[in-house]
mmCIF file of C-alpha atoms and ligand atoms in Angstrom:
data_model
loop_
_atom_site.group_PDB
_atom_site.id
_atom_site.type_symbol
_atom_site.label_atom_id
_atom_site.label_comp_id
_atom_site.label_asym_id
_atom_site.label_seq_id
_atom_site.Cartn_x
_atom_site.Cartn_y
_atom_site.Cartn_z
ATOM 1 C CA MET A 956 164.233 -127.606 68.323
ATOM 2 C CA ASN A 957 161.544 -125.704 66.366
ATOM 3 C CA THR A 958 161.150 -122.972 68.891
ATOM 4 C CA GLU A 959 163.457 -120.524 70.580
ATOM 5 C CA ILE A 960 163.858 -121.495 74.227
ATOM 6 C CA LYS A 961 164.173 -118.896 76.953
ATOM 7 C CA THR A 962 165.762 -120.241 80.122
ATOM 8 C CA TYR A 963 165.196 -119.114 83.722
ATOM 9 C CA GLN A 964 166.480 -120.206 87.126
ATOM 10 C CA ILE A 965 163.708 -120.226 89.693
ATOM 11 C CA ASN A 966 164.518 -121.449 93.228
ATOM 12 C CA GLY A 967 167.529 -123.293 91.824
ATOM 13 C CA GLU A 968 165.393 -125.111 89.223
ATOM 14 C CA MET A 969 165.701 -124.734 85.442
ATOM 15 C CA VAL A 970 162.530 -123.370 83.847
ATOM 16 C CA TRP A 971 162.349 -123.287 80.034
ATOM 17 C CA ARG A 972 159.810 -121.351 78.009
ATOM 18 C CA GLY A 973 159.010 -121.881 74.328
ATOM 19 C CA THR A 974 156.160 -121.247 71.900
ATOM 20 C CA LEU A 975 153.783 -123.808 70.421
ATOM 21 C CA ALA A 976 153.471 -123.768 66.620
ATOM 22 C CA LYS A 977 150.159 -125.665 66.573
ATOM 23 C CA ILE A 978 147.439 -127.134 68.729
ATOM 24 C CA ASN A 979 145.263 -129.963 67.364
ATOM 25 C CA GLY A 980 147.174 -129.523 64.102
ATOM 26 C CA VAL A 981 145.974 -125.889 63.793
ATOM 27 C CA ARG A 982 148.712 -123.278 63.373
ATOM 28 C CA GLN A 983 148.633 -120.686 66.172
ATOM 29 C CA GLU A 984 148.731 -117.057 65.041
ATOM 30 C CA LYS A 985 149.106 -115.604 68.543
ATOM 31 C CA PRO A 986 151.992 -116.954 70.657
ATOM 32 C CA VAL A 987 150.967 -119.715 73.065
ATOM 33 C CA HIS A 988 153.768 -120.366 75.533
ATOM 34 C CA PHE A 989 154.699 -123.641 77.159
ATOM 35 C CA TYR A 990 156.866 -124.031 80.245
ATOM 36 C CA ILE A 991 159.055 -126.990 81.235
ATOM 37 C CA HIS A 992 160.163 -127.553 84.822
ATOM 38 C CA PRO A 993 160.538 -130.353 87.373
ATOM 39 C CA LEU A 994 157.330 -131.848 88.760
ATOM 40 C CA ASN A 995 156.598 -132.362 92.450
ATOM 41 C CA VAL A 996 154.193 -134.344 94.582
ATOM 42 C CA ASN A 997 151.422 -131.723 94.116
ATOM 43 C CA ASP A 998 151.408 -132.624 90.414
ATOM 44 C CA ALA A 999 150.587 -136.308 91.104
ATOM 45 C CA PRO A 1000 146.827 -136.029 90.274
ATOM 46 C CA ALA A 1001 147.588 -134.224 86.967
ATOM 47 C CA MET A 1002 150.226 -136.868 86.160
ATOM 48 C CA GLY A 1003 147.644 -139.628 86.762
ATOM 49 C CA ASN A 1004 145.213 -137.912 84.352
ATOM 50 C CA LEU A 1005 147.921 -137.408 81.708
ATOM 51 C CA SER A 1006 148.957 -141.064 81.984
ATOM 52 C CA GLU A 1007 145.317 -142.168 81.531
ATOM 53 C CA ASN A 1008 144.924 -139.924 78.450
ATOM 54 C CA ILE A 1009 148.163 -141.185 76.836
ATOM 55 C CA TYR A 1010 147.182 -144.792 77.518
ATOM 56 C CA GLN A 1011 143.718 -144.328 75.958
ATOM 57 C CA ASN A 1012 145.302 -142.887 72.795
ATOM 58 C CA LEU A 1013 148.200 -145.311 72.185
ATOM 59 C CA ARG A 1014 148.731 -146.237 68.538
ATOM 60 C CA THR A 1015 150.450 -149.168 66.860
ATOM 61 C CA GLY A 1016 154.104 -149.229 67.817
ATOM 62 C CA GLU A 1017 153.582 -147.321 71.049
ATOM 63 C CA GLU A 1018 152.357 -150.215 73.206
ATOM 64 C CA CYS A 1019 155.623 -150.723 75.057
ATOM 65 C CA PHE A 1020 156.927 -148.734 77.988
ATOM 66 C CA ILE A 1021 153.880 -146.577 78.530
ATOM 67 C CA HIS A 1022 152.025 -148.123 81.394
ATOM 68 C CA LYS A 1023 148.897 -146.595 82.818
ATOM 69 C CA HIS A 1024 149.621 -145.247 86.285
ATOM 70 C CA THR A 1025 147.298 -143.704 88.831
ATOM 71 C CA LYS A 1026 147.910 -140.634 90.951
ATOM 72 C CA GLU A 1027 148.758 -142.990 93.873
ATOM 73 C CA TYR A 1028 151.678 -144.360 91.826
ATOM 74 C CA TYR A 1029 152.914 -140.821 91.199
ATOM 75 C CA TYR A 1030 152.640 -139.892 94.896
ATOM 76 C CA ASP A 1031 154.983 -142.837 95.584
ATOM 77 C CA VAL A 1032 157.348 -141.897 92.749
ATOM 78 C CA PHE A 1033 158.364 -138.752 94.606
ATOM 79 C CA GLN A 1034 159.690 -140.907 97.482
ATOM 80 C CA ASN A 1035 162.392 -142.190 95.133
ATOM 81 C CA LYS A 1036 165.150 -139.591 95.163
ATOM 82 C CA LYS A 1037 166.762 -141.056 92.037
ATOM 83 C CA MET A 1038 163.650 -140.437 89.961
ATOM 84 C CA LYS A 1039 163.154 -136.914 88.563
ATOM 85 C CA TYR A 1040 159.961 -136.170 86.616
ATOM 86 C CA ILE A 1041 159.632 -133.088 84.452
ATOM 87 C CA GLY A 1042 156.451 -131.584 83.006
ATOM 88 C CA VAL A 1043 155.364 -129.355 80.131
ATOM 89 C CA PHE A 1044 152.625 -126.870 81.028
ATOM 90 C CA VAL A 1045 150.367 -124.590 79.029
ATOM 91 C CA GLY A 1046 148.884 -122.293 81.653
ATOM 92 C CA SER A 1047 148.084 -124.640 84.524
ATOM 93 C CA GLN A 1048 147.472 -127.692 82.284
ATOM 94 C CA LEU A 1049 150.056 -130.490 82.253
ATOM 95 C CA ILE A 1050 150.384 -131.422 78.564
ATOM 96 C CA GLY A 1051 153.555 -133.523 78.585
ATOM 97 C CA MET A 1052 155.896 -135.319 80.959
ATOM 98 C CA SER A 1053 158.877 -137.655 81.130
ATOM 99 C CA TYR A 1054 161.473 -138.778 83.655
ATOM 100 C CA LEU A 1055 165.165 -139.017 84.267
ATOM 101 C CA LYS A 1056 166.347 -141.780 86.607
ATOM 102 C CA ILE A 1057 169.841 -141.731 88.048
ATOM 103 C CA CYS A 1058 171.575 -145.121 87.803
ATOM 104 C CA GLU A 1059 174.735 -145.551 89.857
ATOM 105 C CA ASN A 1060 175.405 -149.229 89.192
ATOM 106 C CA ALA A 1061 174.675 -152.025 86.748
ATOM 107 C CA ALA A 1062 171.669 -153.277 88.751
ATOM 108 C CA ASP A 1063 169.996 -149.831 88.609
ATOM 109 C CA LEU A 1064 170.667 -149.618 84.882
ATOM 110 C CA GLN A 1065 169.508 -153.180 84.127
ATOM 111 C CA GLU A 1066 165.938 -152.131 85.068
ATOM 112 C CA GLU A 1067 166.104 -149.245 82.614
ATOM 113 C CA LEU A 1068 168.234 -150.676 79.813
ATOM 114 C CA PRO A 1069 167.515 -154.433 79.850
ATOM 115 C CA ASN A 1070 170.068 -156.860 78.376
ATOM 116 C CA ALA A 1071 172.627 -154.138 77.534
ATOM 117 C CA LYS A 1072 175.890 -155.916 76.637
ATOM 118 C CA TYR A 1073 178.046 -152.830 76.921
ATOM 119 C CA ASP A 1074 179.342 -152.271 80.471
ATOM 120 C CA PHE A 1075 178.680 -148.594 81.157
ATOM 121 C CA PHE A 1076 180.293 -148.876 84.605
ATOM 122 C CA ASN A 1077 183.609 -150.423 83.517
ATOM 123 C CA ALA A 1078 186.684 -148.932 85.185
ATOM 124 C CA ASN A 1079 188.028 -147.510 81.909
ATOM 125 C CA ARG A 1080 185.082 -145.150 81.539
ATOM 126 C CA ASN A 1081 185.088 -141.831 83.382
ATOM 127 C CA GLY A 1082 187.721 -143.106 85.819
ATOM 128 C CA GLY A 1083 185.282 -145.765 87.023
ATOM 129 C CA ASN A 1084 182.827 -143.023 88.075
ATOM 130 C CA SER A 1085 180.124 -143.358 85.450
ATOM 131 C CA ARG A 1086 176.698 -142.121 86.507
ATOM 132 C CA ILE A 1087 173.924 -142.731 84.026
ATOM 133 C CA ALA A 1088 170.753 -140.704 83.532
ATOM 134 C CA SER A 1089 168.119 -142.990 82.068
ATOM 135 C CA PHE A 1090 165.182 -141.308 80.305
ATOM 136 C CA GLY A 1091 161.658 -142.709 80.106
ATOM 137 C CA ALA A 1092 157.849 -142.271 80.117
ATOM 138 C CA ASP A 1093 158.113 -139.704 77.297
ATOM 139 C CA SER A 1094 154.599 -138.481 76.660
ATOM 140 C CA VAL A 1095 152.819 -135.544 75.031
ATOM 141 C CA LEU A 1096 149.021 -135.174 74.867
ATOM 142 C CA PRO A 1097 147.785 -135.885 71.296
ATOM 143 C CA ALA A 1098 146.474 -132.308 70.836
ATOM 144 C CA TYR A 1099 149.979 -130.885 71.382
ATOM 145 C CA ARG A 1100 152.003 -133.325 69.244
ATOM 146 C CA GLY A 1101 153.969 -131.964 66.312
ATOM 147 C CA ASN A 1102 155.694 -129.209 68.319
ATOM 148 C CA ALA A 1103 158.844 -131.286 68.897
ATOM 149 C CA LEU A 1104 158.045 -131.124 72.609
ATOM 150 C CA ASN A 1105 159.766 -134.421 73.315
ATOM 151 C CA THR A 1106 162.912 -133.144 71.611
ATOM 152 C CA VAL A 1107 162.778 -130.154 73.984
ATOM 153 C CA MET A 1108 162.132 -132.456 76.986
ATOM 154 C CA ILE A 1109 165.146 -134.583 75.993
ATOM 155 C CA GLU A 1110 167.349 -131.462 75.669
ATOM 156 C CA TYR A 1111 166.087 -130.324 79.076
ATOM 157 C CA ARG A 1112 166.895 -133.693 80.663
ATOM 158 C CA ILE A 1113 170.390 -133.770 79.101
ATOM 159 C CA LYS A 1114 171.106 -130.398 80.775
ATOM 160 C CA GLN A 1115 169.546 -131.611 84.030
ATOM 161 C CA ALA A 1116 171.659 -134.812 83.874
ATOM 162 C CA GLY A 1117 174.840 -132.720 83.489
ATOM 163 C CA ARG A 1118 173.867 -130.624 86.510
ATOM 164 C CA LEU A 1119 173.276 -133.824 88.515
ATOM 165 C CA GLY A 1120 176.810 -135.048 87.763
ATOM 166 C CA CYS A 1121 175.809 -137.686 85.210
ATOM 167 C CA THR A 1122 178.301 -138.784 82.550
ATOM 168 C CA ASP A 1123 175.864 -140.431 80.114
ATOM 169 C CA CYS A 1124 172.217 -140.537 79.081
ATOM 170 C CA THR A 1125 170.378 -143.668 77.941
ATOM 171 C CA SER A 1126 166.870 -144.595 76.837
ATOM 172 C CA ILE A 1127 164.885 -147.330 75.129
ATOM 173 C CA VAL A 1128 162.495 -146.994 72.206
ATOM 174 C CA ASP A 1129 160.147 -149.606 70.796
ATOM 175 C CA ARG A 1130 161.522 -150.610 67.378
ATOM 176 C CA SER A 1131 158.126 -149.878 65.803
ATOM 177 C CA ASN A 1132 157.666 -146.517 67.491
ATOM 178 C CA LEU A 1133 158.397 -144.137 64.618
ATOM 179 C CA TRP A 1134 157.243 -141.167 66.687
ATOM 180 C CA ASN A 1135 159.949 -141.353 69.293
ATOM 181 C CA MET A 1136 162.878 -141.932 66.920
ATOM 182 C CA THR A 1137 163.019 -138.389 65.529
ATOM 183 C CA PRO A 1138 163.359 -136.814 69.004
ATOM 184 C CA TYR A 1139 166.202 -139.101 70.203
ATOM 185 C CA PHE A 1140 168.205 -139.038 66.970
ATOM 186 C CA ALA A 1141 167.690 -135.236 66.782
ATOM 187 C CA CYS A 1142 169.391 -135.075 70.197
ATOM 188 C CA ARG A 1143 172.300 -137.183 68.883
ATOM 189 C CA PHE A 1144 171.620 -140.418 70.729
ATOM 190 C CA ASN A 1145 173.159 -143.579 69.230
ATOM 191 C CA LEU A 1146 171.243 -146.798 68.629
ATOM 192 C CA PHE A 1147 173.912 -149.219 69.867
ATOM 193 C CA GLN A 1148 171.967 -152.455 70.479
ATOM 194 C CA THR A 1149 168.649 -154.113 69.791
ATOM 195 C CA THR A 1150 167.043 -156.628 72.127
ATOM 196 C CA ILE A 1151 163.823 -158.013 73.595
ATOM 197 C CA ASP A 1152 162.356 -156.359 76.661
ATOM 198 C CA PRO A 1153 162.080 -159.199 79.219
ATOM 199 C CA SER A 1154 159.189 -157.417 80.959
ATOM 200 C CA ASP A 1155 156.778 -157.637 77.992
ATOM 201 C CA GLY A 1156 158.565 -159.365 75.093
ATOM 202 C CA GLY A 1157 158.643 -156.127 73.062
ATOM 203 C CA LYS A 1158 161.323 -155.508 70.422
ATOM 204 C CA ILE A 1159 163.362 -152.529 71.592
ATOM 205 C CA SER A 1160 166.328 -150.361 70.612
ATOM 206 C CA LEU A 1161 168.841 -149.302 73.253
ATOM 207 C CA LEU A 1162 169.997 -145.705 72.919
ATOM 208 C CA HIS A 1163 172.954 -143.857 74.444
ATOM 209 C CA LYS A 1164 174.616 -140.469 74.410
ATOM 210 C CA PRO A 1165 177.760 -139.527 76.313
ATOM 211 C CA ILE A 1166 177.184 -136.074 77.838
ATOM 212 C CA GLU A 1167 180.634 -134.591 77.313
ATOM 213 C CA LYS A 1168 182.244 -136.302 74.364
ATOM 214 C CA GLU A 1169 180.711 -137.320 71.088
ATOM 215 C CA THR A 1170 180.979 -140.946 70.005
ATOM 216 C CA VAL A 1171 183.962 -141.427 67.732
ATOM 217 C CA LEU A 1172 182.825 -142.836 64.405
ATOM 218 C CA SER A 1173 185.163 -144.669 62.036
ATOM 219 C CA CYS A 1174 185.475 -142.346 59.043
ATOM 220 C CA PHE A 1175 186.871 -144.952 56.649
ATOM 221 C CA LYS A 1176 183.700 -147.048 56.419
ATOM 222 C CA PRO A 1177 180.725 -145.833 54.372
ATOM 223 C CA LYS A 1178 177.440 -145.055 56.117
ATOM 224 C CA VAL A 1179 174.412 -147.206 55.277
ATOM 225 C CA ALA A 1180 170.716 -146.248 55.439
ATOM 226 C CA LEU A 1181 168.194 -148.996 56.291
ATOM 227 C CA PRO A 1182 164.396 -148.980 56.635
ATOM 228 C CA TYR A 1183 163.574 -148.835 60.367
ATOM 229 C CA ASP A 1184 161.489 -152.036 60.144
ATOM 230 C CA ARG A 1185 164.080 -154.304 58.466
ATOM 231 C CA PHE A 1186 164.887 -155.718 61.882
ATOM 232 C CA GLU A 1187 167.130 -158.606 60.734
ATOM 233 C CA LEU A 1188 169.216 -156.381 58.466
ATOM 234 C CA ILE A 1189 169.615 -153.884 61.300
ATOM 235 C CA ASP A 1190 170.632 -156.626 63.765
ATOM 236 C CA ASN A 1191 173.309 -157.810 61.316
ATOM 237 C CA MET A 1192 174.537 -154.268 60.819
ATOM 238 C CA ILE A 1193 174.951 -153.828 64.570
ATOM 239 C CA LYS A 1194 176.782 -157.187 64.817
ATOM 240 C CA ARG A 1195 179.239 -155.820 62.236
ATOM 241 C CA GLY A 1196 180.090 -152.855 64.492
ATOM 242 C CA PHE A 1197 177.656 -150.269 63.113
ATOM 243 C CA ILE A 1198 175.443 -148.008 65.217
ATOM 244 C CA GLY A 1199 172.363 -145.971 64.250
ATOM 245 C CA VAL A 1200 173.172 -142.258 64.228
ATOM 246 C CA GLU A 1201 170.423 -140.478 62.290
ATOM 247 C CA PHE A 1202 166.772 -140.932 61.391
ATOM 248 C CA ASP A 1203 165.017 -139.686 58.256
ATOM 249 C CA ARG A 1204 161.304 -139.493 59.113
ATOM 250 C CA SER A 1205 160.098 -138.957 55.533
ATOM 251 C CA LYS A 1206 161.964 -142.056 54.281
ATOM 252 C CA LYS A 1207 161.540 -143.949 57.595
ATOM 253 C CA GLU A 1208 165.218 -144.879 57.452
ATOM 254 C CA VAL A 1209 167.933 -145.134 60.075
ATOM 255 C CA LEU A 1210 171.457 -144.177 59.020
ATOM 256 C CA PHE A 1211 174.180 -146.505 60.334
ATOM 257 C CA ALA A 1212 177.855 -145.573 60.812
ATOM 258 C CA HIS A 1213 180.766 -147.701 61.995
ATOM 259 C CA SER A 1214 181.990 -147.252 65.556
ATOM 260 C CA SER A 1215 184.189 -149.275 67.899
ATOM 261 C CA TYR A 1216 182.909 -147.321 70.921
ATOM 262 C CA TYR A 1217 180.521 -150.017 72.145
ATOM 263 C CA LYS A 1218 182.873 -152.971 71.719
ATOM 264 C CA PRO A 1219 183.450 -154.610 75.113
ATOM 265 C CA ALA A 1220 186.876 -153.548 76.477
ATOM 266 C CA LEU A 1221 189.438 -156.393 76.281
ATOM 267 C CA ALA A 1222 191.009 -157.608 79.527
ATOM 268 C CA LYS A 1223 194.813 -156.931 79.765
ATOM 269 C CA SER A 1224 195.740 -160.563 78.992
ATOM 270 C CA ASP A 1225 193.400 -160.543 75.963
ATOM 271 C CA ARG A 1226 194.937 -157.260 74.781
ATOM 272 C CA CYS A 1227 198.462 -158.817 74.951
ATOM 273 C CA MET A 1228 197.208 -161.837 73.015
ATOM 274 C CA ALA A 1229 195.621 -159.611 70.359
ATOM 275 C CA ILE A 1230 198.876 -157.599 69.946
ATOM 276 C CA PHE A 1231 200.960 -160.824 69.740
ATOM 277 C CA THR A 1232 198.628 -162.276 67.098
ATOM 278 C CA ARG A 1233 198.612 -159.036 65.088
ATOM 279 C CA LYS A 1234 202.443 -158.733 65.152
ATOM 280 C CA THR A 1235 203.374 -162.368 64.555
ATOM 281 C CA GLY A 1236 200.385 -163.810 62.755
ATOM 282 C CA TYR A 1237 200.344 -166.640 65.378
ATOM 283 C CA ALA A 1238 197.544 -167.195 67.833
ATOM 284 C CA MET A 1239 198.698 -167.929 71.412
HETATM 285 C C1 COA B 1384 156.624 -139.935 71.439
HETATM 286 C C2 COA B 1384 155.892 -138.607 71.619
HETATM 287 C C3 COA B 1384 156.178 -138.083 73.033
HETATM 288 C C4 COA B 1384 156.428 -137.609 70.576
HETATM 289 O O1 COA B 1384 155.632 -136.453 70.605
HETATM 290 P P1 COA B 1384 156.113 -135.055 69.940
HETATM 291 O O2 COA B 1384 157.317 -134.554 70.640
HETATM 292 O O3 COA B 1384 154.931 -134.167 69.892
HETATM 293 O O4 COA B 1384 156.479 -135.529 68.474
HETATM 294 P P2 COA B 1384 157.016 -134.630 67.261
HETATM 295 O O5 COA B 1384 156.722 -133.181 67.484
HETATM 296 O O6 COA B 1384 158.415 -135.033 67.005
HETATM 297 O O7 COA B 1384 156.110 -135.116 66.072
HETATM 298 C C5 COA B 1384 156.541 -135.059 64.743
HETATM 299 C C6 COA B 1384 155.388 -135.460 63.891
HETATM 300 O O8 COA B 1384 154.853 -136.715 64.241
HETATM 301 C C7 COA B 1384 153.463 -136.596 64.550
HETATM 302 N N1 COA B 1384 153.231 -137.448 65.722
HETATM 303 C C8 COA B 1384 153.920 -137.405 66.895
HETATM 304 N N2 COA B 1384 153.482 -138.384 67.692
HETATM 305 C C9 COA B 1384 152.517 -139.045 66.994
HETATM 306 C C10 COA B 1384 151.720 -140.152 67.290
HETATM 307 N N3 COA B 1384 151.809 -140.760 68.464
HETATM 308 N N4 COA B 1384 150.864 -140.597 66.350
HETATM 309 C C11 COA B 1384 150.768 -139.987 65.150
HETATM 310 N N5 COA B 1384 151.503 -138.894 64.808
HETATM 311 C C12 COA B 1384 152.360 -138.452 65.735
HETATM 312 C C13 COA B 1384 153.271 -135.139 64.876
HETATM 313 O O9 COA B 1384 151.963 -134.720 64.687
HETATM 314 C C14 COA B 1384 154.233 -134.507 63.913
HETATM 315 O O10 COA B 1384 153.713 -134.487 62.604
HETATM 316 P P3 COA B 1384 153.871 -133.177 61.713
HETATM 317 O O11 COA B 1384 155.363 -132.920 61.644
HETATM 318 O O12 COA B 1384 153.231 -133.550 60.437
HETATM 319 O O13 COA B 1384 153.140 -132.141 62.469
HETATM 320 C C15 COA B 1384 154.362 -138.769 71.413
HETATM 321 O O14 COA B 1384 154.154 -139.367 70.154
HETATM 322 C C16 COA B 1384 153.673 -139.599 72.489
HETATM 323 O O15 COA B 1384 153.353 -139.102 73.568
HETATM 324 N N6 COA B 1384 153.413 -140.901 72.174
HETATM 325 C C17 COA B 1384 152.731 -141.809 73.074
HETATM 326 C C18 COA B 1384 153.635 -142.355 74.159
HETATM 327 C C19 COA B 1384 154.897 -142.997 73.588
HETATM 328 O O16 COA B 1384 154.857 -143.766 72.649
HETATM 329 N N7 COA B 1384 156.059 -142.650 74.212
HETATM 330 C C20 COA B 1384 157.358 -143.134 73.801
HETATM 331 C C21 COA B 1384 157.715 -144.386 74.444
HETATM 332 S S1 COA B 1384 159.284 -144.984 73.886
#
């Protein structure tokens, strides 16, 4: 985060305050504060306007995931208790927003993290009690970009997810969307799979971060940096058990490290077979 965050508890809700470094690219001499807190149904009209503004200003690489929604959509969103929207305000103006959706089973998560091969709900994880917070709709008005506000919104949602009893956070990013890679990698998410979004055919990266424990990386294999747009090379890297762990915005490169974390867990019979083969050299 660029800015020091002051945290408050107001009516049981987390409220964060920080300072903007620039507006419209112009450095601010006097402190201009922003506030982050959960949104509610009264914010629906402002959310509709923000959505319209983001949609009008989409650039190459940002086409996926951001769908234009009206205030009526946002009124309905607040009926869904699993969906938690947060907003960034300067004074009374909503300048950024994003959501956290609680997924309690594979069907919930499939909508958020399409085609994920890793089974986040398998019985060996968190005693079979995994609860996933999926992040989405990350948006900041163009005039306020460059203040790492999405990084702060992600940090906020990670804290919120922990308070809501979630074990993991996930998200998806368009593979061409350079702008949303820095925030997720800065918050230590792992790029563990690439796929096609069945809803619009977009090329996407699937991202994950366990809330409590860090992913264990294999220290004996060297790390490899690849340009973010060498999609085939990256797919091969992931097939070989590597995951993306860092992003260098100036070089536009993702750093890959080896990890066995996302390998599907072997069934007991398969584990026995693997041990037998390893010990004897014979396949059963
Ligand atoms: C993704 C997004 C929320 C990130 O905004 P942010 O938190 O302000 O981004 P950062 O502060 O990390 O920006 C870092 C730099 O990238 C620039 N930048 C950020 N988003 C940019 C964009 N969409 N186009 C061009 N430059 C952008 C910033 O100006 C800044 O440059 P600087 O360091 O030279 O000042 C924002 O780009 C956005 O709302 N995009 C449209 C919607 C979208 O694509 N959402 C993500 C869906 S997966």
